[in-house]
Coordinates of C-alpha atoms in Angstrom, one line a residue:
M1 CA 101.2 -38.6 58.7
T2 CA 98.7 -37.3 56.1
T3 CA 95.0 -37.7 56.6
Q4 CA 92.9 -38.1 53.4
F5 CA 89.2 -37.5 53.3
Q6 CA 86.5 -37.0 50.7
R7 CA 84.6 -33.8 50.0
I8 CA 82.0 -32.6 47.5
V9 CA 82.7 -29.4 45.6
L10 CA 80.4 -27.3 43.5
A11 CA 81.7 -27.9 40.0
S12 CA 79.3 -25.7 38.0
R13 CA 76.3 -23.4 38.7
P14 CA 73.0 -25.2 38.3
R15 CA 70.6 -23.9 35.6
G16 CA 67.2 -24.9 36.7
N17 CA 67.1 -28.0 38.8
V18 CA 70.3 -29.1 40.6
Q19 CA 71.9 -32.1 38.8
P20 CA 74.6 -34.5 40.0
E21 CA 77.0 -33.1 37.4
N22 CA 76.9 -29.8 39.2
F23 CA 79.1 -31.5 41.9
R24 CA 82.4 -33.4 42.0
L25 CA 83.6 -35.9 44.6
E26 CA 87.3 -35.3 45.4
T27 CA 89.8 -36.8 47.7
A28 CA 91.7 -34.1 49.7
E29 CA 94.5 -34.1 52.3
A30 CA 94.0 -32.4 55.6
P31 CA 96.6 -29.6 55.9
E32 CA 99.2 -29.6 58.7
L33 CA 97.5 -27.7 61.5
K34 CA 98.7 -24.2 62.3
E35 CA 98.6 -22.8 65.8
G36 CA 95.0 -22.2 66.8
E37 CA 93.5 -24.7 64.3
V38 CA 91.3 -27.7 64.9
L39 CA 90.8 -30.8 62.7
V40 CA 87.2 -32.2 62.9
R41 CA 85.7 -35.5 61.6
N42 CA 82.2 -34.7 60.6
H43 CA 79.5 -37.1 61.6
Y44 CA 76.4 -35.2 60.5
L45 CA 75.7 -32.6 57.7
S46 CA 72.6 -30.4 57.6
L47 CA 71.2 -30.0 54.0
D48 CA 69.2 -26.8 54.1
P49 CA 67.2 -24.8 51.5
Y50 CA 69.5 -21.8 51.6
M51 CA 72.2 -23.9 49.9
R52 CA 70.3 -23.8 46.6
G53 CA 70.5 -20.0 46.6
R54 CA 74.2 -20.1 47.4
M55 CA 74.8 -22.2 44.3
S56 CA 73.7 -19.2 42.2
E57 CA 75.7 -16.0 41.5
A58 CA 72.5 -13.9 42.0
K59 CA 72.7 -11.1 44.6
S60 CA 71.5 -12.4 47.9
Y61 CA 72.0 -11.9 51.7
A62 CA 74.9 -14.3 51.5
A63 CA 77.9 -14.7 49.2
P64 CA 77.7 -17.2 46.4
Q65 CA 79.3 -20.6 46.9
P66 CA 82.7 -20.5 45.2
L67 CA 83.2 -23.0 42.4
D68 CA 85.7 -25.9 43.0
E69 CA 85.5 -25.4 46.8
T70 CA 83.9 -27.6 49.4
M71 CA 80.1 -27.1 49.3
I72 CA 78.9 -25.1 52.3
G73 CA 76.9 -26.7 55.1
G74 CA 76.4 -27.0 58.8
T75 CA 78.1 -29.9 60.4
A76 CA 78.4 -31.8 63.7
G77 CA 81.4 -33.9 64.5
E78 CA 84.3 -34.7 66.7
V79 CA 87.7 -33.1 67.1
V80 CA 90.5 -35.5 66.0
A81 CA 93.5 -33.1 66.4
S82 CA 93.9 -29.6 67.9
K83 CA 96.4 -26.9 68.2
N84 CA 93.8 -24.7 69.8
P85 CA 93.6 -24.6 73.7
K86 CA 89.8 -24.3 73.6
F87 CA 89.4 -27.6 71.8
A88 CA 90.7 -31.1 72.6
P89 CA 90.5 -34.4 70.7
G90 CA 87.2 -36.1 71.5
D91 CA 85.3 -32.8 71.9
K92 CA 82.0 -32.8 70.1
V93 CA 81.5 -29.6 68.0
V94 CA 79.2 -28.0 65.5
G95 CA 80.3 -25.6 62.8
M96 CA 80.3 -25.0 59.0
M97 CA 82.7 -27.6 57.7
G98 CA 80.6 -28.3 54.6
W99 CA 80.1 -31.4 52.5
A100 CA 83.2 -33.1 53.6
E101 CA 84.3 -36.0 55.9
M102 CA 86.7 -33.7 57.7
G103 CA 87.4 -30.0 58.0
V104 CA 89.8 -27.5 59.6
D105 CA 88.7 -24.4 61.5
D106 CA 90.4 -21.8 63.6
G107 CA 87.8 -22.3 66.4
R108 CA 85.9 -19.1 65.7
N109 CA 83.3 -20.7 63.5
M110 CA 82.5 -23.7 65.7
R111 CA 81.4 -24.4 69.2
K112 CA 81.6 -27.3 71.7
V113 CA 78.3 -29.1 72.5
D114 CA 77.3 -31.4 75.3
T115 CA 76.2 -34.9 74.1
T116 CA 75.6 -36.3 77.6
H117 CA 71.8 -36.1 77.3
I118 CA 71.3 -34.7 73.7
P119 CA 72.4 -36.6 70.6
L120 CA 75.0 -34.9 68.5
S121 CA 72.7 -34.8 65.4
A122 CA 70.1 -32.8 67.4
Y123 CA 72.5 -29.8 67.4
L124 CA 71.8 -29.4 63.7
G125 CA 68.0 -29.4 64.3
V126 CA 65.8 -28.9 67.3
V127 CA 68.6 -27.7 69.7
G128 CA 70.6 -26.0 66.9
M129 CA 69.9 -23.0 64.7
P130 CA 66.5 -24.2 63.4
G131 CA 65.2 -24.9 66.9
I132 CA 66.6 -21.7 68.3
T133 CA 65.2 -19.7 65.4
A134 CA 61.8 -21.3 65.8
W135 CA 61.7 -20.7 69.6
Y136 CA 62.9 -17.1 69.3
G137 CA 60.5 -16.2 66.5
L138 CA 57.5 -17.8 68.1
N139 CA 58.1 -16.6 71.7
Q140 CA 59.9 -13.3 71.3
I141 CA 58.7 -11.9 67.9
I142 CA 55.2 -13.3 67.4
A143 CA 54.5 -13.8 71.2
P144 CA 51.0 -15.2 70.6
K145 CA 48.4 -14.7 73.3
A146 CA 45.8 -17.3 74.5
G147 CA 43.0 -17.5 71.9
E148 CA 45.2 -16.3 69.0
T149 CA 45.9 -18.4 65.9
V150 CA 49.4 -18.9 64.5
L151 CA 49.8 -19.8 60.9
V152 CA 53.1 -21.4 59.9
T153 CA 53.3 -21.2 56.1
A154 CA 56.4 -23.4 55.7
A155 CA 55.9 -26.0 58.4
S156 CA 57.7 -28.6 56.2
G157 CA 61.0 -26.9 56.7
A158 CA 63.4 -27.3 59.6
V159 CA 62.4 -24.0 61.4
G160 CA 58.7 -24.2 60.5
S161 CA 58.4 -27.8 61.7
A162 CA 60.0 -26.9 65.0
V163 CA 57.5 -23.9 65.4
G164 CA 54.6 -26.3 64.8
Q165 CA 55.9 -28.6 67.5
L166 CA 56.4 -25.7 69.9

């Protein structure tokens, strides 16, 4: 049985503002899982500022997003099939499956999360990378003392807004 899903690929490098024509919606087929792989249905996608930089070929801390491949992005979803003993169908996971309804991973780039008391979507925000970064930066790097003032210059972003709440 084949499983079709939709994905968005980067079709061209933006010049100036990002335009809809820089992307292409495609229908893809999930590959037959190899030993150790997991098929995930994504429920949530995190759209983050770093993605704009990845659309460029300019030198950066991260490699450019390849053209004609699924656009990169953090995701939260549910395992639908697995040939990896660490993951079972029904497990909730976060990873980097990108702008796609489904994705395949070997299990090294994703982790199971507990949704008993925390919604799955929160693992892309306050209890995910942005929240962990905010907490660590505020409490371990800045470590403000009573009476000090902390200025968050980008409190509108995912990390900065979490710092403001902390």
